[in-house]
mmCIF file of N, CA and C in Angstrom:
data_model
loop_
_atom_site.group_PDB
_atom_site.id
_atom_site.type_symbol
_atom_site.label_atom_id
_atom_site.label_comp_id
_atom_site.label_asym_id
_atom_site.label_seq_id
_atom_site.Cartn_x
_atom_site.Cartn_y
_atom_site.Cartn_z
ATOM 1 N N MET A 1 19.674 -124.420 7.968
ATOM 2 C CA MET A 1 20.732 -125.078 7.230
ATOM 3 C C MET A 1 20.800 -124.570 5.792
ATOM 4 N N LYS A 2 19.620 -124.335 5.182
ATOM 5 C CA LYS A 2 19.595 -123.862 3.809
ATOM 6 C C LYS A 2 20.184 -122.463 3.685
ATOM 7 N N THR A 3 19.986 -121.629 4.694
ATOM 8 C CA THR A 3 20.526 -120.278 4.667
ATOM 9 C C THR A 3 22.043 -120.304 4.630
ATOM 10 N N LYS A 4 22.660 -121.185 5.410
ATOM 11 C CA LYS A 4 24.120 -121.296 5.407
ATOM 12 C C LYS A 4 24.623 -121.761 4.052
ATOM 13 N N MET A 5 23.896 -122.672 3.420
ATOM 14 C CA MET A 5 24.308 -123.169 2.113
ATOM 15 C C MET A 5 24.205 -122.073 1.060
ATOM 16 N N LYS A 6 23.155 -121.244 1.154
ATOM 17 C CA LYS A 6 23.003 -120.137 0.214
ATOM 18 C C LYS A 6 24.140 -119.138 0.380
ATOM 19 N N LYS A 7 24.481 -118.810 1.633
ATOM 20 C CA LYS A 7 25.585 -117.891 1.889
ATOM 21 C C LYS A 7 26.898 -118.478 1.401
ATOM 22 N N ALA A 8 27.065 -119.771 1.569
ATOM 23 C CA ALA A 8 28.292 -120.429 1.126
ATOM 24 C C ALA A 8 28.437 -120.357 -0.390
ATOM 25 N N LYS A 9 27.337 -120.281 -1.109
ATOM 26 C CA LYS A 9 27.391 -120.161 -2.566
ATOM 27 C C LYS A 9 27.516 -118.710 -3.012
ATOM 28 N N ILE A 10 26.897 -117.804 -2.281
ATOM 29 C CA ILE A 10 26.878 -116.398 -2.676
ATOM 30 C C ILE A 10 28.226 -115.732 -2.443
ATOM 31 N N ILE A 11 28.874 -116.008 -1.344
ATOM 32 C CA ILE A 11 30.132 -115.336 -1.003
ATOM 33 C C ILE A 11 31.215 -115.572 -2.056
ATOM 34 N N PRO A 12 31.488 -116.806 -2.493
ATOM 35 C CA PRO A 12 32.504 -116.985 -3.540
ATOM 36 C C PRO A 12 32.129 -116.282 -4.848
ATOM 37 N N THR A 13 30.845 -116.239 -5.153
ATOM 38 C CA THR A 13 30.404 -115.547 -6.358
ATOM 39 C C THR A 13 30.675 -114.055 -6.254
ATOM 40 N N LEU A 14 30.352 -113.466 -5.123
ATOM 41 C CA LEU A 14 30.605 -112.037 -4.926
ATOM 42 C C LEU A 14 32.096 -111.721 -4.956
ATOM 43 N N VAL A 15 32.902 -112.560 -4.319
ATOM 44 C CA VAL A 15 34.356 -112.360 -4.334
ATOM 45 C C VAL A 15 34.870 -112.435 -5.771
ATOM 46 N N SER A 16 34.385 -113.399 -6.540
ATOM 47 C CA SER A 16 34.802 -113.537 -7.936
ATOM 48 C C SER A 16 34.414 -112.309 -8.748
ATOM 49 N N LEU A 17 33.210 -111.792 -8.521
ATOM 50 C CA LEU A 17 32.770 -110.597 -9.234
ATOM 51 C C LEU A 17 33.641 -109.392 -8.909
ATOM 52 N N VAL A 18 33.960 -109.203 -7.638
ATOM 53 C CA VAL A 18 34.788 -108.065 -7.229
ATOM 54 C C VAL A 18 36.195 -108.188 -7.801
ATOM 55 N N VAL A 19 36.803 -109.361 -7.673
ATOM 56 C CA VAL A 19 38.163 -109.564 -8.191
ATOM 57 C C VAL A 19 38.176 -109.394 -9.706
ATOM 58 N N GLY A 20 37.199 -109.981 -10.396
ATOM 59 C CA GLY A 20 37.119 -109.841 -11.849
ATOM 60 C C GLY A 20 36.908 -108.401 -12.274
ATOM 61 N N GLY A 21 36.054 -107.688 -11.547
ATOM 62 C CA GLY A 21 35.819 -106.280 -11.852
ATOM 63 C C GLY A 21 37.066 -105.434 -11.675
ATOM 64 N N LEU A 22 37.787 -105.651 -10.586
ATOM 65 C CA LEU A 22 39.032 -104.907 -10.363
ATOM 66 C C LEU A 22 40.069 -105.225 -11.434
ATOM 67 N N PHE A 23 40.202 -106.502 -11.769
ATOM 68 C CA PHE A 23 41.152 -106.909 -12.804
ATOM 69 C C PHE A 23 40.784 -106.268 -14.146
ATOM 70 N N GLY A 24 39.501 -106.290 -14.496
ATOM 71 C CA GLY A 24 39.048 -105.663 -15.736
ATOM 72 C C GLY A 24 39.304 -104.168 -15.741
ATOM 73 N N PHE A 25 39.073 -103.512 -14.599
ATOM 74 C CA PHE A 25 39.327 -102.077 -14.497
ATOM 75 C C PHE A 25 40.806 -101.766 -14.710
ATOM 76 N N LEU A 26 41.680 -102.550 -14.085
ATOM 77 C CA LEU A 26 43.121 -102.318 -14.238
ATOM 78 C C LEU A 26 43.581 -102.535 -15.674
ATOM 79 N N ILE A 27 43.105 -103.587 -16.302
ATOM 80 C CA ILE A 27 43.469 -103.861 -17.692
ATOM 81 C C ILE A 27 42.953 -102.751 -18.606
ATOM 82 N N ALA A 28 41.705 -102.320 -18.398
ATOM 83 C CA ALA A 28 41.135 -101.253 -19.218
ATOM 84 C C ALA A 28 41.890 -99.945 -19.017
ATOM 85 N N SER A 29 42.273 -99.645 -17.789
ATOM 86 C CA SER A 29 43.039 -98.421 -17.520
ATOM 87 C C SER A 29 44.375 -98.447 -18.244
ATOM 88 N N ALA A 30 45.039 -99.590 -18.222
ATOM 89 C CA ALA A 30 46.314 -99.721 -18.932
ATOM 90 C C ALA A 30 46.099 -99.577 -20.430
ATOM 91 N N GLY A 31 45.010 -100.126 -20.943
ATOM 92 C CA GLY A 31 44.719 -100.026 -22.370
ATOM 93 C C GLY A 31 44.444 -98.600 -22.798
ATOM 94 N N VAL A 32 43.718 -97.845 -21.977
ATOM 95 C CA VAL A 32 43.427 -96.447 -22.297
ATOM 96 C C VAL A 32 44.716 -95.640 -22.311
ATOM 97 N N ASP A 33 45.586 -95.865 -21.341
ATOM 98 C CA ASP A 33 46.862 -95.150 -21.309
ATOM 99 C C ASP A 33 47.714 -95.484 -22.531
ATOM 100 N N ALA A 34 47.740 -96.744 -22.931
ATOM 101 C CA ALA A 34 48.533 -97.155 -24.087
ATOM 102 C C ALA A 34 47.943 -96.608 -25.380
ATOM 103 N N ALA A 35 46.629 -96.458 -25.442
ATOM 104 C CA ALA A 35 45.965 -96.022 -26.668
ATOM 105 C C ALA A 35 46.125 -94.530 -26.930
ATOM 106 N N LYS A 36 46.516 -93.764 -25.933
ATOM 107 C CA LYS A 36 46.639 -92.316 -26.106
ATOM 108 C C LYS A 36 47.669 -91.941 -27.159
ATOM 109 N N ASP A 37 48.680 -92.785 -27.350
ATOM 110 C CA ASP A 37 49.748 -92.477 -28.298
ATOM 111 C C ASP A 37 49.507 -93.057 -29.690
ATOM 112 N N LEU A 38 48.427 -93.786 -29.884
ATOM 113 C CA LEU A 38 48.165 -94.409 -31.182
ATOM 114 C C LEU A 38 47.521 -93.416 -32.145
ATOM 115 N N PRO A 39 47.870 -93.505 -33.425
ATOM 116 C CA PRO A 39 47.237 -92.624 -34.414
ATOM 117 C C PRO A 39 45.774 -93.021 -34.656
ATOM 118 N N VAL A 40 44.995 -92.088 -35.164
ATOM 119 C CA VAL A 40 43.573 -92.303 -35.413
ATOM 120 C C VAL A 40 43.355 -93.449 -36.395
ATOM 121 N N GLU A 41 44.260 -93.615 -37.354
ATOM 122 C CA GLU A 41 44.112 -94.666 -38.365
ATOM 123 C C GLU A 41 44.025 -96.053 -37.733
ATOM 124 N N VAL A 42 44.753 -96.253 -36.646
ATOM 125 C CA VAL A 42 44.732 -97.548 -35.961
ATOM 126 C C VAL A 42 43.332 -97.829 -35.413
ATOM 127 N N PHE A 43 42.713 -96.826 -34.829
ATOM 128 C CA PHE A 43 41.362 -97.005 -34.299
ATOM 129 C C PHE A 43 40.363 -97.293 -35.418
ATOM 130 N N VAL A 44 40.534 -96.626 -36.553
ATOM 131 C CA VAL A 44 39.654 -96.873 -37.697
ATOM 132 C C VAL A 44 39.810 -98.314 -38.173
ATOM 133 N N LEU A 45 41.053 -98.779 -38.294
ATOM 134 C CA LEU A 45 41.290 -100.161 -38.723
ATOM 135 C C LEU A 45 40.727 -101.155 -37.717
ATOM 136 N N TRP A 46 40.896 -100.896 -36.433
ATOM 137 C CA TRP A 46 40.336 -101.776 -35.401
ATOM 138 C C TRP A 46 38.813 -101.822 -35.514
ATOM 139 N N GLY A 47 38.220 -100.658 -35.729
ATOM 140 C CA GLY A 47 36.768 -100.597 -35.871
ATOM 141 C C GLY A 47 36.269 -101.378 -37.071
ATOM 142 N N ILE A 48 36.991 -101.287 -38.187
ATOM 143 C CA ILE A 48 36.605 -102.017 -39.396
ATOM 144 C C ILE A 48 36.794 -103.517 -39.204
ATOM 145 N N ALA A 49 37.866 -103.915 -38.547
ATOM 146 C CA ALA A 49 38.182 -105.336 -38.382
ATOM 147 C C ALA A 49 37.364 -106.000 -37.277
ATOM 148 N N PHE A 50 36.815 -105.225 -36.371
ATOM 149 C CA PHE A 50 36.159 -105.791 -35.192
ATOM 150 C C PHE A 50 34.992 -106.717 -35.541
ATOM 151 N N LEU A 51 34.054 -106.242 -36.350
ATOM 152 C CA LEU A 51 32.852 -107.029 -36.630
ATOM 153 C C LEU A 51 33.156 -108.347 -37.345
ATOM 154 N N PRO A 52 33.947 -108.351 -38.429
ATOM 155 C CA PRO A 52 34.252 -109.644 -39.060
ATOM 156 C C PRO A 52 34.986 -110.604 -38.125
ATOM 157 N N VAL A 53 35.874 -110.085 -37.312
ATOM 158 C CA VAL A 53 36.615 -110.952 -36.387
ATOM 159 C C VAL A 53 35.674 -111.544 -35.343
ATOM 160 N N ILE A 54 34.782 -110.743 -34.805
ATOM 161 C CA ILE A 54 33.817 -111.239 -33.816
ATOM 162 C C ILE A 54 32.931 -112.316 -34.440
ATOM 163 N N ILE A 55 32.480 -112.093 -35.679
ATOM 164 C CA ILE A 55 31.642 -113.092 -36.347
ATOM 165 C C ILE A 55 32.415 -114.393 -36.543
ATOM 166 N N LEU A 56 33.698 -114.310 -36.913
ATOM 167 C CA LEU A 56 34.515 -115.518 -37.069
ATOM 168 C C LEU A 56 34.703 -116.250 -35.742
ATOM 169 N N VAL A 57 34.920 -115.512 -34.682
ATOM 170 C CA VAL A 57 35.095 -116.131 -33.364
ATOM 171 C C VAL A 57 33.804 -116.832 -32.937
ATOM 172 N N ILE A 58 32.679 -116.171 -33.127
ATOM 173 C CA ILE A 58 31.398 -116.785 -32.769
ATOM 174 C C ILE A 58 31.135 -118.009 -33.641
ATOM 175 N N ALA A 59 31.488 -117.928 -34.935
ATOM 176 C CA ALA A 59 31.303 -119.076 -35.835
ATOM 177 C C ALA A 59 32.119 -120.270 -35.355
ATOM 178 N N ALA A 60 33.362 -120.028 -34.952
ATOM 179 C CA ALA A 60 34.200 -121.120 -34.448
ATOM 180 C C ALA A 60 33.600 -121.709 -33.171
ATOM 181 N N HIS A 61 33.103 -120.854 -32.298
ATOM 182 C CA HIS A 61 32.480 -121.311 -31.053
ATOM 183 C C HIS A 61 31.250 -122.178 -31.347
ATOM 184 N N GLU A 62 30.378 -121.682 -32.214
ATOM 185 C CA GLU A 62 29.159 -122.419 -32.554
ATOM 186 C C GLU A 62 29.479 -123.709 -33.300
ATOM 187 N N ALA A 63 30.537 -123.696 -34.121
ATOM 188 C CA ALA A 63 30.957 -124.920 -34.815
ATOM 189 C C ALA A 63 31.373 -125.982 -33.798
ATOM 190 N N GLY A 64 31.969 -125.561 -32.704
ATOM 191 C CA GLY A 64 32.314 -126.500 -31.639
ATOM 192 C C GLY A 64 31.082 -127.169 -31.062
ATOM 193 N N HIS A 65 30.018 -126.374 -30.848
ATOM 194 C CA HIS A 65 28.758 -126.956 -30.376
ATOM 195 C C HIS A 65 28.215 -127.948 -31.405
ATOM 196 N N ALA A 66 28.251 -127.552 -32.679
ATOM 197 C CA ALA A 66 27.724 -128.417 -33.742
ATOM 198 C C ALA A 66 28.506 -129.721 -33.816
ATOM 199 N N LEU A 67 29.829 -129.640 -33.763
ATOM 200 C CA LEU A 67 30.653 -130.849 -33.831
ATOM 201 C C LEU A 67 30.422 -131.756 -32.624
ATOM 202 N N ALA A 68 30.274 -131.153 -31.458
ATOM 203 C CA ALA A 68 29.987 -131.961 -30.266
ATOM 204 C C ALA A 68 28.639 -132.660 -30.409
ATOM 205 N N GLY A 69 27.657 -131.952 -30.935
ATOM 206 C CA GLY A 69 26.349 -132.561 -31.146
ATOM 207 C C GLY A 69 26.393 -133.678 -32.171
ATOM 208 N N ILE A 70 27.106 -133.442 -33.270
ATOM 209 C CA ILE A 70 27.237 -134.470 -34.304
ATOM 210 C C ILE A 70 27.937 -135.700 -33.740
ATOM 211 N N SER A 71 28.953 -135.476 -32.906
ATOM 212 C CA SER A 71 29.681 -136.617 -32.329
ATOM 213 C C SER A 71 28.793 -137.452 -31.404
ATOM 214 N N GLN A 72 27.712 -136.845 -30.905
ATOM 215 C CA GLN A 72 26.774 -137.556 -30.033
ATOM 216 C C GLN A 72 25.519 -138.001 -30.793
ATOM 217 N N ASN A 73 25.612 -137.962 -32.129
ATOM 218 C CA ASN A 73 24.516 -138.385 -33.020
ATOM 219 C C ASN A 73 23.261 -137.521 -32.900
ATOM 220 N N PHE A 74 23.427 -136.243 -32.595
ATOM 221 C CA PHE A 74 22.287 -135.334 -32.602
ATOM 222 C C PHE A 74 21.933 -135.028 -34.053
ATOM 223 N N ASP A 75 20.673 -134.711 -34.308
ATOM 224 C CA ASP A 75 20.233 -134.339 -35.646
ATOM 225 C C ASP A 75 20.500 -132.849 -35.835
ATOM 226 N N PHE A 76 21.508 -132.538 -36.600
ATOM 227 C CA PHE A 76 21.969 -131.169 -36.812
ATOM 228 C C PHE A 76 21.141 -130.552 -37.935
ATOM 229 N N ARG A 77 20.287 -129.575 -37.630
ATOM 230 C CA ARG A 77 19.354 -129.018 -38.611
ATOM 231 C C ARG A 77 19.629 -127.575 -38.994
ATOM 232 N N MET A 78 20.330 -126.839 -38.142
ATOM 233 C CA MET A 78 20.505 -125.416 -38.400
ATOM 234 C C MET A 78 21.821 -124.938 -37.800
ATOM 235 N N PHE A 79 22.465 -123.986 -38.493
ATOM 236 C CA PHE A 79 23.688 -123.373 -37.985
ATOM 237 C C PHE A 79 23.514 -121.869 -38.115
ATOM 238 N N VAL A 80 23.549 -121.159 -37.003
ATOM 239 C CA VAL A 80 23.307 -119.714 -36.991
ATOM 240 C C VAL A 80 24.497 -119.006 -36.372
ATOM 241 N N VAL A 81 24.978 -117.973 -37.076
ATOM 242 C CA VAL A 81 26.047 -117.120 -36.561
ATOM 243 C C VAL A 81 25.638 -115.683 -36.846
ATOM 244 N N GLY A 82 25.285 -114.952 -35.790
ATOM 245 C CA GLY A 82 24.856 -113.571 -35.968
ATOM 246 C C GLY A 82 23.677 -113.506 -36.921
ATOM 247 N N PRO A 83 23.780 -112.695 -37.983
ATOM 248 C CA PRO A 83 22.663 -112.574 -38.929
ATOM 249 C C PRO A 83 22.639 -113.676 -39.987
ATOM 250 N N PHE A 84 23.599 -114.583 -39.971
ATOM 251 C CA PHE A 84 23.714 -115.623 -40.997
ATOM 252 C C PHE A 84 23.144 -116.944 -40.496
ATOM 253 N N MET A 85 22.389 -117.614 -41.386
ATOM 254 C CA MET A 85 21.788 -118.882 -40.989
ATOM 255 C C MET A 85 21.850 -119.871 -42.150
ATOM 256 N N TRP A 86 22.252 -121.089 -41.824
ATOM 257 C CA TRP A 86 22.207 -122.195 -42.761
ATOM 258 C C TRP A 86 21.176 -123.174 -42.219
ATOM 259 N N ASP A 87 20.198 -123.513 -43.065
ATOM 260 C CA ASP A 87 19.095 -124.370 -42.642
ATOM 261 C C ASP A 87 19.128 -125.664 -43.448
ATOM 262 N N LYS A 88 19.013 -126.787 -42.763
ATOM 263 C CA LYS A 88 19.017 -128.092 -43.425
ATOM 264 C C LYS A 88 17.607 -128.391 -43.921
ATOM 265 N N GLU A 89 17.479 -128.536 -45.244
ATOM 266 C CA GLU A 89 16.196 -128.852 -45.843
ATOM 267 C C GLU A 89 16.276 -130.221 -46.506
ATOM 268 N N GLN A 90 15.192 -130.653 -47.117
ATOM 269 C CA GLN A 90 15.155 -131.982 -47.727
ATOM 270 C C GLN A 90 16.228 -132.164 -48.796
ATOM 271 N N HIS A 91 16.508 -131.116 -49.548
ATOM 272 C CA HIS A 91 17.433 -131.222 -50.681
ATOM 273 C C HIS A 91 18.814 -130.656 -50.371
ATOM 274 N N GLY A 92 19.143 -130.468 -49.120
ATOM 275 C CA GLY A 92 20.464 -129.977 -48.735
ATOM 276 C C GLY A 92 20.385 -128.738 -47.861
ATOM 277 N N TRP A 93 21.503 -128.060 -47.757
ATOM 278 C CA TRP A 93 21.605 -126.877 -46.906
ATOM 279 C C TRP A 93 21.208 -125.633 -47.686
ATOM 280 N N LYS A 94 20.496 -124.726 -47.019
ATOM 281 C CA LYS A 94 20.086 -123.471 -47.644
ATOM 282 C C LYS A 94 20.542 -122.314 -46.766
ATOM 283 N N PHE A 95 21.208 -121.340 -47.386
ATOM 284 C CA PHE A 95 21.655 -120.142 -46.670
ATOM 285 C C PHE A 95 20.513 -119.140 -46.649
ATOM 286 N N LYS A 96 20.224 -118.628 -45.463
ATOM 287 C CA LYS A 96 19.149 -117.629 -45.332
ATOM 288 C C LYS A 96 19.691 -116.376 -44.701
#
């Protein structure tokens, strides 16, 4: 009985992986074709903007966790985003 249950869980996961992989491949292929006509400056700007944007997105995501924890009366002691950390100490918050 356990074997059937394991197969019942594995098959949808494998199907999801295959469908997601194919979808990602198609989207990436379309992106590569579209990018062939873009000037080099666009890629440079994307490269420069990528890291700050990713850090902002992660900060917003982590802030959601912090707000959810605060709403449940958790003791919020630290906030970390990439290489940046704010630590709650006796006299307030300290950036490290």
